Short mmCIF file of C-alpha atoms in Angstrom, two decimals:
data_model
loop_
_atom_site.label_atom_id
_atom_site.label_comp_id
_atom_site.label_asym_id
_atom_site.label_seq_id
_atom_site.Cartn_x
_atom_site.Cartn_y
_atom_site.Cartn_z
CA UNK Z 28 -59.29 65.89 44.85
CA UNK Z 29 -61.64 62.85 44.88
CA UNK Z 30 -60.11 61.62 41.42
CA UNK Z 31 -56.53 61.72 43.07
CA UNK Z 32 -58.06 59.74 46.02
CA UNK Z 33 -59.58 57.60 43.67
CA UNK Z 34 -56.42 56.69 41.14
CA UNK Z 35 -54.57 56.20 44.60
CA UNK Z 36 -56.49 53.67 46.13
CA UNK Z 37 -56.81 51.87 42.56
CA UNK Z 38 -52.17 52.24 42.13
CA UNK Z 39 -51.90 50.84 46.09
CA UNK Z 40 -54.26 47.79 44.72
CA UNK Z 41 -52.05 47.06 41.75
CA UNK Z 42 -48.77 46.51 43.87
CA UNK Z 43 -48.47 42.92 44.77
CA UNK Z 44 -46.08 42.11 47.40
CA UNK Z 45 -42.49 40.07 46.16
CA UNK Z 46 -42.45 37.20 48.90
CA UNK Z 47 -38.74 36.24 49.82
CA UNK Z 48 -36.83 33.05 51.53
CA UNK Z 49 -33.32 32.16 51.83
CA UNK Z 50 -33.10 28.48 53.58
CA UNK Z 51 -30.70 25.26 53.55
CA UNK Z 52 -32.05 22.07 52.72
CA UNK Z 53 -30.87 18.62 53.88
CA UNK Z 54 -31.79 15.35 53.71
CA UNK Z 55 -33.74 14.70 57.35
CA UNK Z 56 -31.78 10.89 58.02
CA UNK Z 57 -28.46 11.81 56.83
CA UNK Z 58 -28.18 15.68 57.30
CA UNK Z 59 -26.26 15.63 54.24
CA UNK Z 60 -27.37 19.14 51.89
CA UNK Z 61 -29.19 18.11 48.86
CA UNK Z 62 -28.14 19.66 45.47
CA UNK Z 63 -30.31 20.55 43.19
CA UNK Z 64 -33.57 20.00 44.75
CA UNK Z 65 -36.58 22.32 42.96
CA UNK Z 66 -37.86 24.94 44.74
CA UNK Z 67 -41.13 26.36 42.70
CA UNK Z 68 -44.60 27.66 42.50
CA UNK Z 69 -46.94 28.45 39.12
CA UNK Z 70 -44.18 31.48 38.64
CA UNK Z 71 -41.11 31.02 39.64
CA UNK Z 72 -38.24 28.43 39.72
CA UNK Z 73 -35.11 27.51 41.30
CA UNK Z 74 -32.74 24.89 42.71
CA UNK Z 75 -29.98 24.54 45.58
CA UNK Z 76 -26.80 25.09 45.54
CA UNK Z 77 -23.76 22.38 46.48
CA UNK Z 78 -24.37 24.00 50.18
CA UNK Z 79 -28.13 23.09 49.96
CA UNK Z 80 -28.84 26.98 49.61
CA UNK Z 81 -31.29 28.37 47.84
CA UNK Z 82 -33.03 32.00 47.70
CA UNK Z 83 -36.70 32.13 46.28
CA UNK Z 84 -38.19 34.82 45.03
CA UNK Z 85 -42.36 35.14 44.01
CA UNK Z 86 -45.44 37.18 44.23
CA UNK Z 87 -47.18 33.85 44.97
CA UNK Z 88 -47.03 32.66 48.41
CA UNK Z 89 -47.32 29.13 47.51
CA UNK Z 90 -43.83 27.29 48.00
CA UNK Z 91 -43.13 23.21 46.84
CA UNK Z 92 -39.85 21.83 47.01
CA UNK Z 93 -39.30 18.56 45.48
CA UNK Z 94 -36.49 16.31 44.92
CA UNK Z 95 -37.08 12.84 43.24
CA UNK Z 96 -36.76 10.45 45.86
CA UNK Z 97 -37.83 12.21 48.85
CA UNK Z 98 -41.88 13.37 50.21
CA UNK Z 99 -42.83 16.62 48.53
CA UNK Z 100 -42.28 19.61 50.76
CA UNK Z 101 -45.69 22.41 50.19
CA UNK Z 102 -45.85 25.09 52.41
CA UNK Z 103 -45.96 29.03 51.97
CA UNK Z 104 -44.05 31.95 52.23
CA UNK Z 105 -45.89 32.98 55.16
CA UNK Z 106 -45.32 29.59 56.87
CA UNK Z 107 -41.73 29.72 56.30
CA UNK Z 108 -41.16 33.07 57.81
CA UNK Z 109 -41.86 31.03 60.93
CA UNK Z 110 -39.27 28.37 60.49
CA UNK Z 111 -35.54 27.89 61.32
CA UNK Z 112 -32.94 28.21 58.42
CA UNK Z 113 -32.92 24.62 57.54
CA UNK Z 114 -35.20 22.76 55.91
CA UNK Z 115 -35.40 18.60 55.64
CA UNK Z 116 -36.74 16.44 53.15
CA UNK Z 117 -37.73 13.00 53.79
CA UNK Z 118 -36.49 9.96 51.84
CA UNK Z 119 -38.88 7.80 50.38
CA UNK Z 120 -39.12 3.79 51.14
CA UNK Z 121 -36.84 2.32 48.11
CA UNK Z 122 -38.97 -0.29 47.10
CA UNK Z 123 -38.38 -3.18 44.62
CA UNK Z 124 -42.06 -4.14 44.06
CA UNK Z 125 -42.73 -6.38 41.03
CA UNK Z 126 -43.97 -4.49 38.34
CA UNK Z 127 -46.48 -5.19 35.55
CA UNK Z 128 -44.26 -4.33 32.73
CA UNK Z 129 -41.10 -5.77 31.56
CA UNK Z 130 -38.00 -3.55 31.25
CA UNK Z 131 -38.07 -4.09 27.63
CA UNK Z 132 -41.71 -2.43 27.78
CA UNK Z 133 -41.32 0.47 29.81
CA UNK Z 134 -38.35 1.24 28.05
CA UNK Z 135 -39.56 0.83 24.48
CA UNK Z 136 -42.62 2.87 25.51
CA UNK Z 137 -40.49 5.76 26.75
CA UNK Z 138 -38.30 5.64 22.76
CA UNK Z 139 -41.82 5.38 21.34
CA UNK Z 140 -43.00 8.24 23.08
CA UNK Z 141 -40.48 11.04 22.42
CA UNK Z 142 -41.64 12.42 19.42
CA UNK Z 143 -44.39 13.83 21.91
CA UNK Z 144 -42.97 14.13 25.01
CA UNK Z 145 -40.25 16.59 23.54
CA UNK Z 146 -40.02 19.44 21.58
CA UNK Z 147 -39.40 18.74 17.66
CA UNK Z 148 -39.40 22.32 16.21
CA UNK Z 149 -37.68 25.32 16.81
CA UNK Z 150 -37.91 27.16 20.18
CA UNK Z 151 -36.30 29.60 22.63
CA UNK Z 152 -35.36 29.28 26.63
CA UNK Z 153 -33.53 31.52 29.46
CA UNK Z 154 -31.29 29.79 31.25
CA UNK Z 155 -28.83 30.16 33.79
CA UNK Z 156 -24.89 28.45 33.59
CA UNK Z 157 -22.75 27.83 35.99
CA UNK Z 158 -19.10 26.76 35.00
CA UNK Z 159 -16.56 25.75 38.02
CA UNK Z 160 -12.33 24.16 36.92
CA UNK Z 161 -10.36 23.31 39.91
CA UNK Z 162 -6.43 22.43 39.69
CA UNK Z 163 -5.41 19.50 42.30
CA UNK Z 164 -8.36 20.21 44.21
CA UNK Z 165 -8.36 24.33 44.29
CA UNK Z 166 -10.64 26.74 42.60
CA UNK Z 167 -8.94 28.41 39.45
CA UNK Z 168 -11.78 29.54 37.43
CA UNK Z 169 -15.70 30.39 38.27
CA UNK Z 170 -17.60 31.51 35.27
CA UNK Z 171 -21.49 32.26 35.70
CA UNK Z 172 -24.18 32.82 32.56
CA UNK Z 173 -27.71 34.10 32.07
CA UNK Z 174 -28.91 33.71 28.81
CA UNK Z 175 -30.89 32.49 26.07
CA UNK Z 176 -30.94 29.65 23.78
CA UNK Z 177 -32.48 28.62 20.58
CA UNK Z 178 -32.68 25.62 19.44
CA UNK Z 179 -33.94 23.43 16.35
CA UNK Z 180 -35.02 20.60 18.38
CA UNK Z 181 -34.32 19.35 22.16
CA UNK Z 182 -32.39 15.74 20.81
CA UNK Z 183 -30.85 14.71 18.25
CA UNK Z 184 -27.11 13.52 17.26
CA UNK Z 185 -26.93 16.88 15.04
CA UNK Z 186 -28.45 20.06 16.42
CA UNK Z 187 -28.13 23.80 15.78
CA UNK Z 188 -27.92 26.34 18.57
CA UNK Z 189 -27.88 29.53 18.61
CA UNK Z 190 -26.89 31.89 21.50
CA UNK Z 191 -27.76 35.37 23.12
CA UNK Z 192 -25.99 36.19 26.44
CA UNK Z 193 -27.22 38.41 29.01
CA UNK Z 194 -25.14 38.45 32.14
CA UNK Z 195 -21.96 37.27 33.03
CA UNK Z 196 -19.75 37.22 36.11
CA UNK Z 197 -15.97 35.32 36.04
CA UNK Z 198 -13.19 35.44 38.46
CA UNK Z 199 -9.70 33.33 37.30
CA UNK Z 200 -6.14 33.18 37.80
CA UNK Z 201 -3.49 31.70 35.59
CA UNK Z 202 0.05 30.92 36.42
CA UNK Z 203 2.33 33.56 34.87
CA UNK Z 204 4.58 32.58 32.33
CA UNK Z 205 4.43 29.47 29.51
CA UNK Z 206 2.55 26.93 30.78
CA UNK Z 207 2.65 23.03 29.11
CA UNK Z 208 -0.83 22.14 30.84
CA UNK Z 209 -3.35 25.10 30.47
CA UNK Z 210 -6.81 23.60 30.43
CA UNK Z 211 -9.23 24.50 27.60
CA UNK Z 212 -12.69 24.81 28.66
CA UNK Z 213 -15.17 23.54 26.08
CA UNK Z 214 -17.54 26.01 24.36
CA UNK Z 215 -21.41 26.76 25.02
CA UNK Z 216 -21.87 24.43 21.96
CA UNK Z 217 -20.20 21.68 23.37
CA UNK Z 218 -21.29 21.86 26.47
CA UNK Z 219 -25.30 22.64 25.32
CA UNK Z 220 -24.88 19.28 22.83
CA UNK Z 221 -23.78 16.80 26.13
CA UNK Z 222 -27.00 17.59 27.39
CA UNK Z 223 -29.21 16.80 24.40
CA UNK Z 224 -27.18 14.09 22.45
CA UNK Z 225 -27.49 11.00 24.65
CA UNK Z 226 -31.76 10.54 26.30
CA UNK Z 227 -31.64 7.35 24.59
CA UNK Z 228 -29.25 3.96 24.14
CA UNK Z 229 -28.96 1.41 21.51
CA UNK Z 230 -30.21 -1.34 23.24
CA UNK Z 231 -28.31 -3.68 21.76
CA UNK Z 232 -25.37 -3.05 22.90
CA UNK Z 233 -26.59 -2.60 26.88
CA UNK Z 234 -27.44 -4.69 29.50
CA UNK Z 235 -31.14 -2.95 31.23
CA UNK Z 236 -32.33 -3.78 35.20
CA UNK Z 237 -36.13 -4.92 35.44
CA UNK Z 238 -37.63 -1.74 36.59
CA UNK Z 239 -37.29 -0.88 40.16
CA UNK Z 240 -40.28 1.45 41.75
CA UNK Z 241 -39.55 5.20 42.85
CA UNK Z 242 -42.67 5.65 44.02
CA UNK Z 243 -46.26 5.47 42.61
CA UNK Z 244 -45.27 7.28 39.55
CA UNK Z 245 -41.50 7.18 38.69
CA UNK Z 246 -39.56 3.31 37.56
CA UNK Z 247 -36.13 3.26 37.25
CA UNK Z 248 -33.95 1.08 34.88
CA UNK Z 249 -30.07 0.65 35.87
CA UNK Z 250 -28.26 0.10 32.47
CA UNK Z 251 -24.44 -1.55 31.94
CA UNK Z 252 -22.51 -2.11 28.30
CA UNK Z 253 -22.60 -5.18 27.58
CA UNK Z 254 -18.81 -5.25 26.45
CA UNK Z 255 -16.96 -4.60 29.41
CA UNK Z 256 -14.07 -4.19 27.58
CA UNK Z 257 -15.49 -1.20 25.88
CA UNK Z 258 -14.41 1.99 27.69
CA UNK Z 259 -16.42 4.19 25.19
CA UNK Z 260 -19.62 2.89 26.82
CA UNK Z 261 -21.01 4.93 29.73
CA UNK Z 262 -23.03 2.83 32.86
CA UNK Z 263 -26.31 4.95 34.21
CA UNK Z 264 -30.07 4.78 34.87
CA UNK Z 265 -33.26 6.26 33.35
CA UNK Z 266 -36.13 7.14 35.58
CA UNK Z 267 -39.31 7.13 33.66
CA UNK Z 268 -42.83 8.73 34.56
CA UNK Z 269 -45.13 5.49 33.68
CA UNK Z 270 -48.05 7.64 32.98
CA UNK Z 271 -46.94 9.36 30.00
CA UNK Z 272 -43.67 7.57 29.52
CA UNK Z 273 -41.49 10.27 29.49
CA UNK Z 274 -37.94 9.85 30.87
CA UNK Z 275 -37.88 12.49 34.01
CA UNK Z 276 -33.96 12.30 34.87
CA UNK Z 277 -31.00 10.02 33.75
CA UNK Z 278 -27.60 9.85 34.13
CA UNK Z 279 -24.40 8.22 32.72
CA UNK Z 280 -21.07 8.03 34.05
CA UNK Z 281 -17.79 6.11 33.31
CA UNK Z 282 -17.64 2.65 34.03
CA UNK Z 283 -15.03 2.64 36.65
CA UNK Z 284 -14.22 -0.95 35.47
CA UNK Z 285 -12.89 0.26 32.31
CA UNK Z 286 -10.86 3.71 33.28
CA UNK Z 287 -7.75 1.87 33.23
CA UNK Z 288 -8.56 0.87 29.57
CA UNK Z 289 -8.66 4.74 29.04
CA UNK Z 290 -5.65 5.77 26.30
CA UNK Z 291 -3.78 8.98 26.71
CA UNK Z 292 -4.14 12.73 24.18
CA UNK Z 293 -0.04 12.88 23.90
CA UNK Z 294 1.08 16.68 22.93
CA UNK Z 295 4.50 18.02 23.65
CA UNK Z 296 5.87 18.24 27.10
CA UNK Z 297 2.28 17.04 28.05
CA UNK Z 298 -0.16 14.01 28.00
CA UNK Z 299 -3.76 13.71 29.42
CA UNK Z 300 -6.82 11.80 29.48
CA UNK Z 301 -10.59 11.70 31.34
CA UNK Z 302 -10.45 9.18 34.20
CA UNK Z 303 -14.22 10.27 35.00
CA UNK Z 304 -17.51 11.68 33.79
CA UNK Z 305 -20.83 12.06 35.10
CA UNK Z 306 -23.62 13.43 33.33
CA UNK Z 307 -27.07 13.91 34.66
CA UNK Z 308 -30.04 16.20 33.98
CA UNK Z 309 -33.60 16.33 34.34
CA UNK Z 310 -36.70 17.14 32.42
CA UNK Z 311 -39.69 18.81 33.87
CA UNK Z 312 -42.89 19.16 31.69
CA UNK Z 313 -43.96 22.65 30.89
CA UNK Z 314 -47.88 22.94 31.27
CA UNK Z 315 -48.74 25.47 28.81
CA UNK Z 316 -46.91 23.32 25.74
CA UNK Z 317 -47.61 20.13 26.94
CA UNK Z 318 -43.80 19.22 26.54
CA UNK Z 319 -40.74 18.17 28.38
CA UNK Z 320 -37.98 20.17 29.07
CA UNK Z 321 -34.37 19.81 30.38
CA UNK Z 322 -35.07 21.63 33.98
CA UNK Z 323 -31.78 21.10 35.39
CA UNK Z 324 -28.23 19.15 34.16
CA UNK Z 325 -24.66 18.84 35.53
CA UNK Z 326 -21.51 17.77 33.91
CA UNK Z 327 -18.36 16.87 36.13
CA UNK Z 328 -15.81 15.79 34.38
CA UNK Z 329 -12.16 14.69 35.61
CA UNK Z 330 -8.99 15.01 33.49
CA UNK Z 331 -5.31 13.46 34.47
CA UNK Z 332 -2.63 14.87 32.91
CA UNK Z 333 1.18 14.85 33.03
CA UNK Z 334 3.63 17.04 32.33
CA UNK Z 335 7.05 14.91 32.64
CA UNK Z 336 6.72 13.50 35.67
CA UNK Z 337 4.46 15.88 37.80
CA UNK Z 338 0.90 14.76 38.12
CA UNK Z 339 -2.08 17.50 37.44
CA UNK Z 340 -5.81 16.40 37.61
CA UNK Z 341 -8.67 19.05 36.52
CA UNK Z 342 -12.12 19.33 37.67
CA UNK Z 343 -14.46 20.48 35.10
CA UNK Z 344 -18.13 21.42 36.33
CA UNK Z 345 -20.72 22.50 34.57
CA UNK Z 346 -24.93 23.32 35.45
CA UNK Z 347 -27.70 24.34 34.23
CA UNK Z 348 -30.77 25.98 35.23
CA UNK Z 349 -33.30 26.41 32.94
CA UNK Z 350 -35.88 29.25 33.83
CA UNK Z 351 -38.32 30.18 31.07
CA UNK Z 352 -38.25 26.87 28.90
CA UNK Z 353 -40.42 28.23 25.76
CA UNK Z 354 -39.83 31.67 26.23
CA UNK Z 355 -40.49 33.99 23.37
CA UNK Z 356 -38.78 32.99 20.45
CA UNK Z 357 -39.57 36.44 18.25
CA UNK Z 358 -37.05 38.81 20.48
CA UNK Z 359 -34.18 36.20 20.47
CA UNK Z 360 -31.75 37.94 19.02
CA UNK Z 361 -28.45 36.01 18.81
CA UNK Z 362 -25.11 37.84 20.13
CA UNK Z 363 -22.01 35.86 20.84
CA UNK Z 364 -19.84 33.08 19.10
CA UNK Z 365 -21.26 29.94 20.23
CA UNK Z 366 -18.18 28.09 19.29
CA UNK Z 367 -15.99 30.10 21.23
CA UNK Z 368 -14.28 28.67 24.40
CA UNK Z 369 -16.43 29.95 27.31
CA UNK Z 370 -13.62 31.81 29.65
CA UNK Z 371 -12.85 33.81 26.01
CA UNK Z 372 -16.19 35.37 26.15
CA UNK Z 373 -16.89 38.91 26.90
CA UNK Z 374 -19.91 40.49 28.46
CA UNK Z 375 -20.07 43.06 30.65
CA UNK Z 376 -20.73 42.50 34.29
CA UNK Z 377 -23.97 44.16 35.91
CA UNK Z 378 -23.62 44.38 39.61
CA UNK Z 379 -26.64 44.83 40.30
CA UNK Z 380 -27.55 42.21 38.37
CA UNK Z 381 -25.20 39.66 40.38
CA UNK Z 382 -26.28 40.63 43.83
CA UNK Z 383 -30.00 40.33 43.27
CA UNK Z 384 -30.67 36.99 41.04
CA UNK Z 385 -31.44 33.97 42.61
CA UNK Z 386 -30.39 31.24 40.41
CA UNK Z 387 -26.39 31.12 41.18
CA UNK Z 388 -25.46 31.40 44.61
CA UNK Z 389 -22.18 31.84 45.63
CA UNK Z 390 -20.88 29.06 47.92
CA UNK Z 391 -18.42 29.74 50.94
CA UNK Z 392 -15.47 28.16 48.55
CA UNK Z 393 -15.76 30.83 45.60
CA UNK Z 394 -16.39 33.56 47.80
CA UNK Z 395 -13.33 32.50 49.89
CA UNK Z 396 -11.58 31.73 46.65
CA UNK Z 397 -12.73 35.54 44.86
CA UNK Z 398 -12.03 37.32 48.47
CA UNK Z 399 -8.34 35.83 48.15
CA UNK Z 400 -5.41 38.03 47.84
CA UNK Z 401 -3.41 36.39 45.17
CA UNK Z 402 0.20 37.16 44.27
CA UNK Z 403 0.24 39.46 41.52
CA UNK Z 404 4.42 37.88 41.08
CA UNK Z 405 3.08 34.44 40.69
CA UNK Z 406 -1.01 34.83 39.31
CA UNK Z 407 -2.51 36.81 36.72
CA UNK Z 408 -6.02 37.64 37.57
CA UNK Z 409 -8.67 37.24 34.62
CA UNK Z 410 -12.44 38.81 36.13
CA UNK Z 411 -14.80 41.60 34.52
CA UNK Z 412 -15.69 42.51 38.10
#
């Protein structure tokens, strides 16, 4: 009888409690939600939502949330049992201070750098994929993806990836009938080598800002083609830790200067080309390997197409939530067509799955948007759920 007392007591001391939060975050002058702020502790990770949401799950009580820019939110589980439903950051002073370095520095220093900022050699990481198309403004297609990658290297021009999908949730309808302007969505390849292709720029053919301070660890450095003729040439920023030179977020977009320079794809009955793209992700450094990571990226991309005369513009989102960055790369085992167009793929959905992870959160639009009753006359419904 004692040793069943005994292996009791020692089971009820082995069960650590799973600490929960659900909360909306928004920026404390402007009340605007923040996307993509972290939320994190030593063992867990995740970001908002476009509605500022976020759900947290941890055995650790500790709780920072962090969003370049703003004052670093730590608190505890505990602590935010006690608080309302929204949470605000607080922008940090933009300051222009005069810095030691020149841009050319800074920036050189970051290019010298990468060989060991960033991974160089094969490795694995889970990650979590969110893919969103709209048609004139309304949802048409919501596909969602956990997984795992492997890859070669983190950047490069050329890269080989590899892919093993766990989950997957999608919810689409398609006009019945032929259709002249059915939108391809690119494939995990594509979308996986946007995010690793362009960290750095030729610097001769840009135009770079002197470095403008973050705060008392982060520079950034503005960056315009020099051509502005040259519609192939994205404008964007860097923002660059100067203590190990390592470049913690960027972004390029179109140079809205040069969109009406943009040439038209013409196909029959149909023509179309990408009035806007915005690309930004950021790298978070992973203690154990000493090495940067992409932590977080969006795509948005906006097409224009016509077919005669009727005008049809596509929204094209994609993001990316990386959980486990160097995750174990002897039980990857690779399982779909990575060259495949995304909606094409086929896993089955896990319900359970769905309604417990707390990486993608539905917002009020899909769930409106899945809840719909759509007219089986008019719209075929594509979903695995």
């Amino acid at each position: 009888m004692k040793a069943v007392v005994c292996i009791a007591l020692v089971c009820s001391q082995c069960v650590v409690a799973q600490h929960t939060t659900s909360k909306y975050l928004l920026d404390k002058d402007t009340k605007v939600p923040l996307r993509s702020a972290t939320i994190h502790n030593a063992n867990d990770y995740t970001i908002t939502n476009d509605d500022g949401h976020f759900v947290f799950y941890s055995t650790n009580d500790s709780v920072t949330i962090k969003m370049l820019g703003y004052e670093t939110l730590k608190t505890t589980f505990k602590a935010l049992s006690r608080t309302k439903d929204t949470l605000y950051l607080t922008p940090k002073p933009f300051q222009l201070d005069e810095v030691t370095l020149s841009n050319k520095n800074i920036l050189q220093e970051a290019y010298n750098h990468a060989s060991t900022n960033y991974p160089m050699e094969p490795f694995a990481e889970d990650f979590f994929l969110r893919c969103v198309l709209k048609r004139n403004g309304e949802l048409v297609k919501i596909e969602d993806f956990s997984g795992r990658i492997k890859r070669d290297k983190l950047l490069g021009a050329k890269k080989n990836f590899t892919f093993q999908l766990l989950n997957m949730r999608k919810f689409g309808i398609e006009k019945k009938g032929m259709r002249a302007d059915d939108f391809d969505i690119p494939s995990l390849n594509d979308v996986f080598q946007w995010w690793s292709n362009i960290l750095f720029l030729n610097q001769e053919n840009y135009h770079f800002s002197r470095p403008k301070t973050i705060d008392e660890q982060h520079q950034k450095i503005e960056y315009t083609p020099k051509s502005e003729d040259d519609y192939q040439k994205s404008i964007g920023y860097f923002i660059i830790n100067t203590d190990d030179y390592a470049i913690k977020e960027r972004l390029y977009k179109t140079n809205p200067k040069t969109i009406h320079k943009i040439p038209y794809t013409k196909k029959p009955f149909i023509k179309y080309r990408t009035i806007d793209y915005y690309c930004k992700d950021k790298l978070e450094k992973d203690a154990k390997k000493d090495k940067y990571f992409i932590a977080n990226a969006i795509v948005n991309a906006k097409v224009e197409g016509y077919v005669g005369e009727e005008r049809i513009v596509y929204d094209v989102s994609f993001e990316l939530i990386v959980t486990h960055p160097f995750s174990d790369l002897s039980t990857f085992k690779a399982n779909v067509n990575g060259k495949k167009e995304l909606f094409k793929l086929e896993v089955p959905y896990n319900k359970e799955f769905w309604e417990t992870q707390n990486q993608l959160l539905l917002t009020n639009e899909m769930r409106d948007f899945i809840n719909k009753p759509h007219n089986p006359k008019e719209y075929r419904v594509i979903s695995n759920f």
